[in-house]
PDB file of C-alpha atoms in Angstrom:
ATOM      1  CA  UNK R  23    -186.221  43.736 174.504  1.00 92.00           C
ATOM      2  CA  UNK R  24    -183.656  44.565 177.213  1.00 96.00           C
ATOM      3  CA  UNK R  25    -179.857  45.166 176.493  1.00 97.00           C
ATOM      4  CA  UNK R  26    -177.538  43.622 178.827  1.00 97.00           C
ATOM      5  CA  UNK R  27    -173.906  44.022 179.045  1.00 98.00           C
ATOM      6  CA  UNK R  28    -172.154  41.593 180.899  1.00 98.00           C
ATOM      7  CA  UNK R  29    -168.007  42.140 181.605  1.00 98.00           C
ATOM      8  CA  UNK R  30    -165.864  39.934 182.829  1.00 98.00           C
ATOM      9  CA  UNK R  31    -162.090  41.061 184.723  1.00 96.00           C
ATOM     10  CA  UNK R  32    -159.472  38.928 186.324  1.00 95.00           C
ATOM     11  CA  UNK R  33    -159.896  38.181 190.147  1.00 95.00           C
ATOM     12  CA  UNK R  34    -157.553  39.753 192.016  1.00 91.00           C
ATOM     13  CA  UNK R  35    -154.626  38.058 192.295  1.00 87.00           C
ATOM     14  CA  UNK R  36    -154.202  36.290 189.128  1.00 91.00           C
ATOM     15  CA  UNK R  37    -151.492  37.313 186.845  1.00 87.00           C
ATOM     16  CA  UNK R  38    -152.211  38.657 184.095  1.00 89.00           C
ATOM     17  CA  UNK R  39    -149.413  39.378 181.420  1.00 87.00           C
ATOM     18  CA  UNK R  40    -151.391  40.809 178.745  1.00 89.00           C
ATOM     19  CA  UNK R  41    -152.262  43.854 181.464  1.00 93.00           C
ATOM     20  CA  UNK R  42    -148.382  43.671 181.650  1.00 91.00           C
ATOM     21  CA  UNK R  43    -147.513  44.253 178.743  1.00 91.00           C
ATOM     22  CA  UNK R  44    -150.426  46.444 178.046  1.00 94.00           C
ATOM     23  CA  UNK R  45    -149.268  48.784 180.488  1.00 95.00           C
ATOM     24  CA  UNK R  46    -145.454  48.766 179.170  1.00 93.00           C
ATOM     25  CA  UNK R  47    -146.286  50.148 176.441  1.00 94.00           C
ATOM     26  CA  UNK R  48    -148.268  52.730 177.513  1.00 96.00           C
ATOM     27  CA  UNK R  49    -145.380  53.519 179.693  1.00 94.00           C
ATOM     28  CA  UNK R  50    -143.617  53.535 176.078  1.00 93.00           C
ATOM     29  CA  UNK R  51    -146.081  55.993 174.808  1.00 95.00           C
ATOM     30  CA  UNK R  52    -144.657  58.423 178.099  1.00 96.00           C
ATOM     31  CA  UNK R  53    -148.454  58.096 180.322  1.00 96.00           C
ATOM     32  CA  UNK R  54    -146.505  58.131 183.114  1.00 93.00           C
ATOM     33  CA  UNK R  55    -148.191  56.786 186.960  1.00 93.00           C
ATOM     34  CA  UNK R  56    -150.116  54.001 185.405  1.00 93.00           C
ATOM     35  CA  UNK R  57    -150.365  50.981 186.961  1.00 92.00           C
ATOM     36  CA  UNK R  58    -152.412  47.863 187.865  1.00 93.00           C
ATOM     37  CA  UNK R  59    -153.517  47.566 184.267  1.00 95.00           C
ATOM     38  CA  UNK R  60    -156.111  44.355 183.906  1.00 94.00           C
ATOM     39  CA  UNK R  61    -157.203  43.239 180.471  1.00 95.00           C
ATOM     40  CA  UNK R  62    -160.922  41.826 180.604  1.00 96.00           C
ATOM     41  CA  UNK R  63    -163.545  41.526 177.884  1.00 97.00           C
ATOM     42  CA  UNK R  64    -166.985  42.691 177.722  1.00 98.00           C
ATOM     43  CA  UNK R  65    -170.551  41.334 176.283  1.00 98.00           C
ATOM     44  CA  UNK R  66    -173.321  42.875 174.831  1.00 98.00           C
ATOM     45  CA  UNK R  67    -176.612  41.033 173.986  1.00 97.00           C
ATOM     46  CA  UNK R  68    -180.504  41.068 173.860  1.00 96.00           C
ATOM     47  CA  UNK R  69    -182.671  39.441 175.420  1.00 96.00           C
ATOM     48  CA  UNK R  70    -186.194  38.743 174.806  1.00 95.00           C
ATOM     49  CA  UNK R  71    -188.169  39.310 177.254  1.00 94.00           C
ATOM     50  CA  UNK R  72    -189.509  43.035 179.184  1.00 94.00           C
ATOM     51  CA  UNK R  73    -189.053  40.797 182.624  1.00 95.00           C
ATOM     52  CA  UNK R  74    -186.117  42.846 183.813  1.00 94.00           C
ATOM     53  CA  UNK R  75    -185.971  40.222 186.929  1.00 95.00           C
ATOM     54  CA  UNK R  76    -186.040  37.316 184.450  1.00 95.00           C
ATOM     55  CA  UNK R  77    -183.153  38.896 182.252  1.00 96.00           C
ATOM     56  CA  UNK R  78    -181.183  39.331 185.331  1.00 96.00           C
ATOM     57  CA  UNK R  79    -181.567  36.008 186.561  1.00 97.00           C
ATOM     58  CA  UNK R  80    -180.486  34.551 183.285  1.00 97.00           C
ATOM     59  CA  UNK R  81    -177.655  36.336 182.325  1.00 98.00           C
ATOM     60  CA  UNK R  82    -176.746  35.595 186.027  1.00 98.00           C
ATOM     61  CA  UNK R  83    -176.738  31.834 184.328  1.00 98.00           C
ATOM     62  CA  UNK R  84    -174.996  32.857 181.486  1.00 97.00           C
ATOM     63  CA  UNK R  85    -172.147  33.603 183.351  1.00 98.00           C
ATOM     64  CA  UNK R  86    -171.936  30.883 185.477  1.00 97.00           C
ATOM     65  CA  UNK R  87    -171.976  28.603 183.071  1.00 96.00           C
ATOM     66  CA  UNK R  88    -169.993  29.775 180.350  1.00 97.00           C
ATOM     67  CA  UNK R  89    -169.118  33.524 179.771  1.00 98.00           C
ATOM     68  CA  UNK R  90    -167.186  33.997 182.326  1.00 97.00           C
ATOM     69  CA  UNK R  91    -164.547  31.368 184.374  1.00 96.00           C
ATOM     70  CA  UNK R  92    -164.967  31.557 187.805  1.00 95.00           C
ATOM     71  CA  UNK R  93    -162.123  30.098 188.624  1.00 94.00           C
ATOM     72  CA  UNK R  94    -159.733  32.871 187.475  1.00 95.00           C
ATOM     73  CA  UNK R  95    -162.507  36.036 186.914  1.00 96.00           C
ATOM     74  CA  UNK R  96    -165.371  37.919 188.135  1.00 97.00           C
ATOM     75  CA  UNK R  97    -168.678  39.456 186.698  1.00 98.00           C
ATOM     76  CA  UNK R  98    -170.915  42.409 186.252  1.00 98.00           C
ATOM     77  CA  UNK R  99    -174.044  42.517 184.452  1.00 98.00           C
ATOM     78  CA  UNK R 100    -175.501  46.286 183.869  1.00 97.00           C
ATOM     79  CA  UNK R 101    -178.080  47.297 181.345  1.00 95.00           C
ATOM     80  CA  UNK R 102    -177.400  50.679 179.638  1.00 89.00           C
TER      81      UNK R 102
ATOM     82  CA  UNK Z  15    -157.296  -1.742 175.629  1.00 85.00           C
ATOM     83  CA  UNK Z  16    -159.979  -0.167 174.073  1.00 94.00           C
ATOM     84  CA  UNK Z  17    -159.124   3.206 173.257  1.00 97.00           C
ATOM     85  CA  UNK Z  18    -161.093   6.200 171.356  1.00 97.00           C
ATOM     86  CA  UNK Z  19    -159.925   9.572 170.538  1.00 98.00           C
ATOM     87  CA  UNK Z  20    -162.447  12.591 170.628  1.00 97.00           C
ATOM     88  CA  UNK Z  21    -162.209  14.700 167.223  1.00 97.00           C
ATOM     89  CA  UNK Z  22    -164.071  18.023 167.391  1.00 96.00           C
ATOM     90  CA  UNK Z  23    -163.791  21.627 165.189  1.00 95.00           C
ATOM     91  CA  UNK Z  24    -160.208  22.689 165.268  1.00 96.00           C
ATOM     92  CA  UNK Z  25    -158.403  19.976 167.101  1.00 96.00           C
ATOM     93  CA  UNK Z  26    -155.804  19.502 164.520  1.00 96.00           C
ATOM     94  CA  UNK Z  27    -153.292  16.531 166.638  1.00 97.00           C
ATOM     95  CA  UNK Z  28    -155.623  13.812 166.703  1.00 97.00           C
ATOM     96  CA  UNK Z  29    -153.964  11.997 163.915  1.00 97.00           C
ATOM     97  CA  UNK Z  30    -150.425  12.463 165.971  1.00 97.00           C
ATOM     98  CA  UNK Z  31    -152.773  10.593 168.846  1.00 98.00           C
ATOM     99  CA  UNK Z  32    -154.043   8.276 167.102  1.00 98.00           C
ATOM    100  CA  UNK Z  33    -150.938   7.746 165.800  1.00 97.00           C
ATOM    101  CA  UNK Z  34    -149.638   6.513 168.986  1.00 97.00           C
ATOM    102  CA  UNK Z  35    -152.303   5.066 170.281  1.00 97.00           C
ATOM    103  CA  UNK Z  36    -152.241   2.290 166.762  1.00 97.00           C
ATOM    104  CA  UNK Z  37    -148.514   2.003 167.337  1.00 95.00           C
ATOM    105  CA  UNK Z  38    -148.314   1.644 171.343  1.00 95.00           C
ATOM    106  CA  UNK Z  39    -151.964  -1.095 171.518  1.00 92.00           C
ATOM    107  CA  UNK Z  40    -151.794  -2.633 168.314  1.00 93.00           C
ATOM    108  CA  UNK Z  41    -155.249  -1.602 168.440  1.00 93.00           C
ATOM    109  CA  UNK Z  42    -156.279   1.497 166.124  1.00 96.00           C
ATOM    110  CA  UNK Z  43    -158.674   3.865 168.279  1.00 97.00           C
ATOM    111  CA  UNK Z  44    -161.909   4.327 168.335  1.00 97.00           C
ATOM    112  CA  UNK Z  45    -162.841   8.141 167.379  1.00 97.00           C
ATOM    113  CA  UNK Z  46    -165.646  10.524 168.841  1.00 96.00           C
ATOM    114  CA  UNK Z  47    -166.808  13.070 166.795  1.00 94.00           C
ATOM    115  CA  UNK Z  48    -168.446  16.354 167.865  1.00 89.00           C
ATOM    116  CA  UNK Z  49    -171.825  15.387 168.102  1.00 90.00           C
ATOM    117  CA  UNK Z  50    -171.986  12.313 169.830  1.00 92.00           C
ATOM    118  CA  UNK Z  51    -173.276  11.758 172.700  1.00 91.00           C
ATOM    119  CA  UNK Z  52    -173.703   7.914 173.044  1.00 93.00           C
ATOM    120  CA  UNK Z  53    -169.565   7.647 173.783  1.00 93.00           C
ATOM    121  CA  UNK Z  54    -168.147   3.454 172.796  1.00 93.00           C
ATOM    122  CA  UNK Z  55    -167.827   0.991 175.813  1.00 95.00           C
ATOM    123  CA  UNK Z  56    -163.973   1.430 175.909  1.00 96.00           C
ATOM    124  CA  UNK Z  57    -161.252   1.526 178.902  1.00 96.00           C
ATOM    125  CA  UNK Z  58    -159.386   4.946 177.521  1.00 97.00           C
ATOM    126  CA  UNK Z  59    -160.937   8.435 175.831  1.00 98.00           C
ATOM    127  CA  UNK Z  60    -158.645  11.188 175.243  1.00 98.00           C
ATOM    128  CA  UNK Z  61    -158.986  14.246 173.620  1.00 98.00           C
ATOM    129  CA  UNK Z  62    -156.703  15.520 171.470  1.00 98.00           C
ATOM    130  CA  UNK Z  63    -154.355  19.354 171.446  1.00 97.00           C
ATOM    131  CA  UNK Z  64    -155.007  21.804 168.729  1.00 97.00           C
ATOM    132  CA  UNK Z  65    -157.569  24.481 168.753  1.00 97.00           C
ATOM    133  CA  UNK Z  66    -161.082  23.632 169.157  1.00 96.00           C
ATOM    134  CA  UNK Z  67    -163.875  25.982 168.549  1.00 95.00           C
ATOM    135  CA  UNK Z  68    -161.283  28.610 167.445  1.00 94.00           C
ATOM    136  CA  UNK Z  69    -160.215  29.254 170.953  1.00 94.00           C
ATOM    137  CA  UNK Z  70    -163.589  31.288 170.954  1.00 95.00           C
ATOM    138  CA  UNK Z  71    -163.799  33.188 174.838  1.00 95.00           C
ATOM    139  CA  UNK Z  72    -161.181  30.853 176.452  1.00 96.00           C
ATOM    140  CA  UNK Z  73    -159.037  28.343 175.211  1.00 96.00           C
ATOM    141  CA  UNK Z  74    -161.276  24.869 175.261  1.00 96.00           C
ATOM    142  CA  UNK Z  75    -164.633  26.909 176.646  1.00 96.00           C
ATOM    143  CA  UNK Z  76    -166.751  26.163 173.706  1.00 95.00           C
ATOM    144  CA  UNK Z  77    -165.505  22.497 173.860  1.00 96.00           C
ATOM    145  CA  UNK Z  78    -166.668  21.943 177.418  1.00 96.00           C
ATOM    146  CA  UNK Z  79    -169.112  23.550 177.430  1.00 94.00           C
ATOM    147  CA  UNK Z  80    -170.472  20.730 174.394  1.00 93.00           C
ATOM    148  CA  UNK Z  81    -172.909  17.789 174.351  1.00 93.00           C
ATOM    149  CA  UNK Z  82    -169.964  15.255 173.789  1.00 96.00           C
ATOM    150  CA  UNK Z  83    -167.907  16.192 177.009  1.00 96.00           C
ATOM    151  CA  UNK Z  84    -171.024  15.408 179.227  1.00 95.00           C
ATOM    152  CA  UNK Z  85    -171.425  12.311 177.834  1.00 96.00           C
ATOM    153  CA  UNK Z  86    -167.443  12.019 178.199  1.00 97.00           C
ATOM    154  CA  UNK Z  87    -168.108  13.695 181.760  1.00 97.00           C
ATOM    155  CA  UNK Z  88    -170.140  10.924 182.284  1.00 97.00           C
ATOM    156  CA  UNK Z  89    -167.977   8.171 181.411  1.00 97.00           C
ATOM    157  CA  UNK Z  90    -164.978   9.595 183.449  1.00 98.00           C
ATOM    158  CA  UNK Z  91    -167.480   9.701 186.784  1.00 97.00           C
ATOM    159  CA  UNK Z  92    -167.841   5.897 186.141  1.00 97.00           C
ATOM    160  CA  UNK Z  93    -164.326   5.289 185.973  1.00 96.00           C
ATOM    161  CA  UNK Z  94    -163.185   5.220 182.330  1.00 97.00           C
ATOM    162  CA  UNK Z  95    -159.984   6.705 181.749  1.00 98.00           C
ATOM    163  CA  UNK Z  96    -159.868   9.551 180.073  1.00 98.00           C
ATOM    164  CA  UNK Z  97    -156.639  11.803 179.268  1.00 98.00           C
ATOM    165  CA  UNK Z  98    -156.739  15.427 177.831  1.00 98.00           C
ATOM    166  CA  UNK Z  99    -153.125  16.662 175.551  1.00 98.00           C
ATOM    167  CA  UNK Z 100    -152.502  20.804 175.578  1.00 98.00           C
ATOM    168  CA  UNK Z 101    -156.330  21.759 174.123  1.00 98.00           C
ATOM    169  CA  UNK Z 102    -157.475  18.630 175.372  1.00 98.00           C
ATOM    170  CA  UNK Z 103    -155.937  19.776 179.361  1.00 98.00           C
ATOM    171  CA  UNK Z 104    -157.856  23.042 178.919  1.00 98.00           C
ATOM    172  CA  UNK Z 105    -161.145  21.386 177.643  1.00 98.00           C
ATOM    173  CA  UNK Z 106    -160.765  18.837 181.303  1.00 98.00           C
ATOM    174  CA  UNK Z 107    -160.609  22.148 183.244  1.00 98.00           C
ATOM    175  CA  UNK Z 108    -163.070  24.065 181.352  1.00 97.00           C
ATOM    176  CA  UNK Z 109    -165.283  21.674 181.550  1.00 97.00           C
ATOM    177  CA  UNK Z 110    -164.700  20.976 185.668  1.00 96.00           C
ATOM    178  CA  UNK Z 111    -163.225  17.772 185.382  1.00 98.00           C
ATOM    179  CA  UNK Z 112    -160.165  19.068 186.901  1.00 98.00           C
ATOM    180  CA  UNK Z 113    -159.024  22.053 188.736  1.00 98.00           C
ATOM    181  CA  UNK Z 114    -157.787  25.025 187.805  1.00 97.00           C
ATOM    182  CA  UNK Z 115    -157.481  27.055 185.139  1.00 97.00           C
ATOM    183  CA  UNK Z 116    -155.153  27.353 182.149  1.00 97.00           C
ATOM    184  CA  UNK Z 117    -153.790  30.975 181.716  1.00 95.00           C
ATOM    185  CA  UNK Z 118    -151.960  32.660 178.476  1.00 94.00           C
ATOM    186  CA  UNK Z 119    -148.311  32.399 178.963  1.00 95.00           C
ATOM    187  CA  UNK Z 120    -146.350  34.393 181.321  1.00 93.00           C
ATOM    188  CA  UNK Z 121    -143.791  35.076 178.327  1.00 93.00           C
ATOM    189  CA  UNK Z 122    -147.452  36.055 176.281  1.00 91.00           C
ATOM    190  CA  UNK Z 123    -144.982  34.006 173.104  1.00 94.00           C
ATOM    191  CA  UNK Z 124    -146.428  31.218 171.784  1.00 96.00           C
ATOM    192  CA  UNK Z 125    -144.558  28.308 173.157  1.00 97.00           C
ATOM    193  CA  UNK Z 126    -142.880  25.627 170.687  1.00 97.00           C
ATOM    194  CA  UNK Z 127    -139.809  23.627 172.042  1.00 96.00           C
ATOM    195  CA  UNK Z 128    -138.182  20.207 174.196  1.00 97.00           C
ATOM    196  CA  UNK Z 129    -138.770  20.945 178.095  1.00 97.00           C
ATOM    197  CA  UNK Z 130    -137.904  18.261 180.111  1.00 98.00           C
ATOM    198  CA  UNK Z 131    -140.437  16.864 182.582  1.00 98.00           C
ATOM    199  CA  UNK Z 132    -140.213  15.255 186.182  1.00 98.00           C
ATOM    200  CA  UNK Z 133    -142.422  12.319 186.686  1.00 98.00           C
ATOM    201  CA  UNK Z 134    -143.402  13.639 190.576  1.00 97.00           C
ATOM    202  CA  UNK Z 135    -146.145  10.702 191.358  1.00 98.00           C
ATOM    203  CA  UNK Z 136    -145.333   7.239 189.222  1.00 97.00           C
ATOM    204  CA  UNK Z 137    -148.365   5.771 190.913  1.00 97.00           C
ATOM    205  CA  UNK Z 138    -151.448   6.538 188.595  1.00 97.00           C
ATOM    206  CA  UNK Z 139    -152.966   4.812 185.999  1.00 96.00           C
ATOM    207  CA  UNK Z 140    -150.929   7.182 183.324  1.00 98.00           C
ATOM    208  CA  UNK Z 141    -147.641   7.179 185.152  1.00 98.00           C
ATOM    209  CA  UNK Z 142    -146.038   3.828 186.104  1.00 96.00           C
ATOM    210  CA  UNK Z 143    -144.474   2.778 183.726  1.00 96.00           C
ATOM    211  CA  UNK Z 144    -142.235   5.558 184.803  1.00 97.00           C
ATOM    212  CA  UNK Z 145    -139.657   6.202 187.479  1.00 97.00           C
ATOM    213  CA  UNK Z 146    -140.507   7.803 190.606  1.00 98.00           C
ATOM    214  CA  UNK Z 147    -138.695  11.442 190.196  1.00 97.00           C
ATOM    215  CA  UNK Z 148    -137.429  10.555 186.285  1.00 98.00           C
ATOM    216  CA  UNK Z 149    -136.583  13.501 184.393  1.00 98.00           C
ATOM    217  CA  UNK Z 150    -138.493  12.543 180.698  1.00 98.00           C
ATOM    218  CA  UNK Z 151    -137.685  15.065 177.805  1.00 97.00           C
ATOM    219  CA  UNK Z 152    -140.983  16.148 175.761  1.00 97.00           C
ATOM    220  CA  UNK Z 153    -142.415  18.613 172.892  1.00 97.00           C
ATOM    221  CA  UNK Z 154    -144.499  21.726 174.558  1.00 98.00           C
ATOM    222  CA  UNK Z 155    -146.223  23.726 172.160  1.00 97.00           C
ATOM    223  CA  UNK Z 156    -148.947  25.914 173.257  1.00 97.00           C
ATOM    224  CA  UNK Z 157    -150.100  29.999 174.127  1.00 96.00           C
ATOM    225  CA  UNK Z 158    -152.249  28.711 177.284  1.00 96.00           C
ATOM    226  CA  UNK Z 159    -150.123  26.480 179.350  1.00 97.00           C
ATOM    227  CA  UNK Z 160    -149.684  28.646 182.813  1.00 97.00           C
ATOM    228  CA  UNK Z 161    -151.685  27.083 185.750  1.00 97.00           C
ATOM    229  CA  UNK Z 162    -153.232  28.872 187.755  1.00 96.00           C
ATOM    230  CA  UNK Z 163    -154.980  27.322 191.065  1.00 96.00           C
ATOM    231  CA  UNK Z 164    -155.867  29.660 194.004  1.00 94.00           C
ATOM    232  CA  UNK Z 165    -154.199  28.104 197.066  1.00 95.00           C
ATOM    233  CA  UNK Z 166    -156.453  26.364 199.151  1.00 96.00           C
ATOM    234  CA  UNK Z 167    -156.928  24.080 195.961  1.00 97.00           C
ATOM    235  CA  UNK Z 168    -153.589  24.112 194.844  1.00 98.00           C
ATOM    236  CA  UNK Z 169    -152.532  22.939 198.686  1.00 98.00           C
ATOM    237  CA  UNK Z 170    -155.355  20.030 198.125  1.00 98.00           C
ATOM    238  CA  UNK Z 171    -154.122  18.771 194.637  1.00 98.00           C
ATOM    239  CA  UNK Z 172    -150.634  19.060 196.255  1.00 98.00           C
ATOM    240  CA  UNK Z 173    -151.362  16.739 199.389  1.00 98.00           C
ATOM    241  CA  UNK Z 174    -153.254  14.761 197.266  1.00 97.00           C
ATOM    242  CA  UNK Z 175    -150.414  14.018 194.444  1.00 97.00           C
ATOM    243  CA  UNK Z 176    -152.225  14.771 191.781  1.00 98.00           C
ATOM    244  CA  UNK Z 177    -148.821  16.438 190.404  1.00 98.00           C
ATOM    245  CA  UNK Z 178    -147.419  14.106 188.181  1.00 98.00           C
ATOM    246  CA  UNK Z 179    -145.569  16.197 186.243  1.00 98.00           C
ATOM    247  CA  UNK Z 180    -143.527  18.904 186.777  1.00 98.00           C
ATOM    248  CA  UNK Z 181    -141.817  21.349 184.247  1.00 98.00           C
ATOM    249  CA  UNK Z 182    -138.324  20.186 185.602  1.00 97.00           C
ATOM    250  CA  UNK Z 183    -136.082  23.038 187.269  1.00 94.00           C
ATOM    251  CA  UNK Z 184    -134.914  25.692 184.195  1.00 93.00           C
ATOM    252  CA  UNK Z 185    -137.117  24.323 181.438  1.00 95.00           C
ATOM    253  CA  UNK Z 186    -141.087  26.030 182.796  1.00 97.00           C
ATOM    254  CA  UNK Z 187    -142.240  27.394 179.705  1.00 97.00           C
ATOM    255  CA  UNK Z 188    -144.829  29.065 180.544  1.00 97.00           C
ATOM    256  CA  UNK Z 189    -144.742  30.367 184.222  1.00 96.00           C
ATOM    257  CA  UNK Z 190    -147.272  27.987 185.418  1.00 97.00           C
ATOM    258  CA  UNK Z 191    -147.784  27.585 189.396  1.00 97.00           C
ATOM    259  CA  UNK Z 192    -145.531  25.431 190.985  1.00 98.00           C
ATOM    260  CA  UNK Z 193    -143.914  23.698 187.324  1.00 98.00           C
ATOM    261  CA  UNK Z 194    -146.922  22.153 187.256  1.00 98.00           C
ATOM    262  CA  UNK Z 195    -147.429  21.010 183.770  1.00 98.00           C
ATOM    263  CA  UNK Z 196    -150.360  17.871 184.428  1.00 98.00           C
ATOM    264  CA  UNK Z 197    -152.256  16.604 187.214  1.00 98.00           C
ATOM    265  CA  UNK Z 198    -155.232  14.190 187.947  1.00 98.00           C
ATOM    266  CA  UNK Z 199    -158.732  14.819 189.702  1.00 98.00           C
ATOM    267  CA  UNK Z 200    -158.873  13.399 192.902  1.00 97.00           C
ATOM    268  CA  UNK Z 201    -160.403  10.047 191.334  1.00 97.00           C
ATOM    269  CA  UNK Z 202    -156.773   9.244 189.624  1.00 97.00           C
ATOM    270  CA  UNK Z 203    -158.912   8.295 186.220  1.00 98.00           C
ATOM    271  CA  UNK Z 204    -158.316  11.939 184.268  1.00 98.00           C
ATOM    272  CA  UNK Z 205    -155.058  13.400 183.812  1.00 98.00           C
ATOM    273  CA  UNK Z 206    -154.375  16.592 181.967  1.00 98.00           C
ATOM    274  CA  UNK Z 207    -151.635  17.729 180.833  1.00 98.00           C
ATOM    275  CA  UNK Z 208    -149.681  20.592 178.618  1.00 98.00           C
ATOM    276  CA  UNK Z 209    -146.923  18.667 176.828  1.00 98.00           C
ATOM    277  CA  UNK Z 210    -146.895  16.603 174.263  1.00 98.00           C
ATOM    278  CA  UNK Z 211    -145.971  12.580 174.719  1.00 98.00           C
ATOM    279  CA  UNK Z 212    -147.811  11.429 171.328  1.00 97.00           C
ATOM    280  CA  UNK Z 213    -145.321  13.584 170.015  1.00 97.00           C
ATOM    281  CA  UNK Z 214    -142.068  11.194 171.471  1.00 97.00           C
ATOM    282  CA  UNK Z 215    -142.615   7.586 170.969  1.00 96.00           C
ATOM    283  CA  UNK Z 216    -140.378   6.377 168.424  1.00 95.00           C
ATOM    284  CA  UNK Z 217    -137.168   6.898 166.919  1.00 93.00           C
ATOM    285  CA  UNK Z 218    -138.465   8.431 163.904  1.00 94.00           C
ATOM    286  CA  UNK Z 219    -139.122  11.165 166.477  1.00 94.00           C
ATOM    287  CA  UNK Z 220    -136.133  11.723 168.131  1.00 94.00           C
ATOM    288  CA  UNK Z 221    -136.365   9.425 171.187  1.00 95.00           C
ATOM    289  CA  UNK Z 222    -139.590   7.718 172.639  1.00 95.00           C
ATOM    290  CA  UNK Z 223    -139.873   9.090 176.354  1.00 97.00           C
ATOM    291  CA  UNK Z 224    -143.793   9.698 175.947  1.00 97.00           C
ATOM    292  CA  UNK Z 225    -144.231   6.198 175.016  1.00 96.00           C
ATOM    293  CA  UNK Z 226    -144.652   5.335 178.995  1.00 96.00           C
ATOM    294  CA  UNK Z 227    -147.907   7.305 179.385  1.00 97.00           C
ATOM    295  CA  UNK Z 228    -149.530   5.356 176.721  1.00 96.00           C
ATOM    296  CA  UNK Z 229    -148.020   2.063 178.215  1.00 96.00           C
ATOM    297  CA  UNK Z 230    -149.013   2.749 181.745  1.00 96.00           C
ATOM    298  CA  UNK Z 231    -152.817   4.455 180.357  1.00 96.00           C
ATOM    299  CA  UNK Z 232    -153.118   1.404 177.771  1.00 94.00           C
ATOM    300  CA  UNK Z 233    -151.773  -0.662 180.538  1.00 89.00           C
ATOM    301  CA  UNK Z 234    -149.135  -2.434 178.125  1.00 86.00           C
ATOM    302  CA  UNK Z 235    -145.836  -1.917 180.222  1.00 74.00           C
ATOM    303  CA  UNK Z 236    -143.224  -4.341 179.198  1.00 61.00           C
ATOM    304  CA  UNK Z 237    -142.524  -7.155 181.808  1.00 45.00           C
TER     305      UNK Z 237
END
């Protein structure tokens, strides 16, 4: 069993109104000097294999096909 | 002209769409359920609005990957007209049938109100009942209608006349790039739009500005 983590973030240049709202709220809480807050998503999943290369290829395919919308999002895969 | 309306869990504007198609064409559309992969022989397939699969992951993302959408994609590639309204538009971009993406409204608020649309291209199968440049009224109701495309895609769709409807000056409710409210694919047979023309087709709705879209798509324009 291999555990994988996929992190999906908005591409640079894509407006993130949620990130902006969070940035504003952080400012309201007194956190100074905070900028460029971007909201993303994290997916944790288990793959029933011992072959890490195979798992990585499979997770990459999942990202391309479903987990990320590559028009607006980037993704990274890690094996924590 | 025969039409069909797609029904998926969480879509809730299907009844309004069925009523509009029935009233304007005189014939009730057939319905397509999520598990169907054998799409009936129709001239127009409509994906109505709502919150398919609870808007999980991204609006329209799950629906776009269901087998029924693969079947609809094949129909679209064969030239059948496909109309996606609101969540239907989100499903079409997620399915790759239309370019770009629909993001959270810039205001972060769900907007439910009437806006005005400019008919930017009256030379499509979905808009020919209107005059070029005509301003029409139309309701909107969505949380994720903020159209985004990269600079190259935007230049392509603008250059090809694929932008069919724009929010008229001062009425952009969601921050969409170039005030884009509705676009067609390069082939001109797939239209996606955030506003709800099906909710403004008769006096009881307070107007009938949305009628022209269905009259165009169903080919029932009065001579």
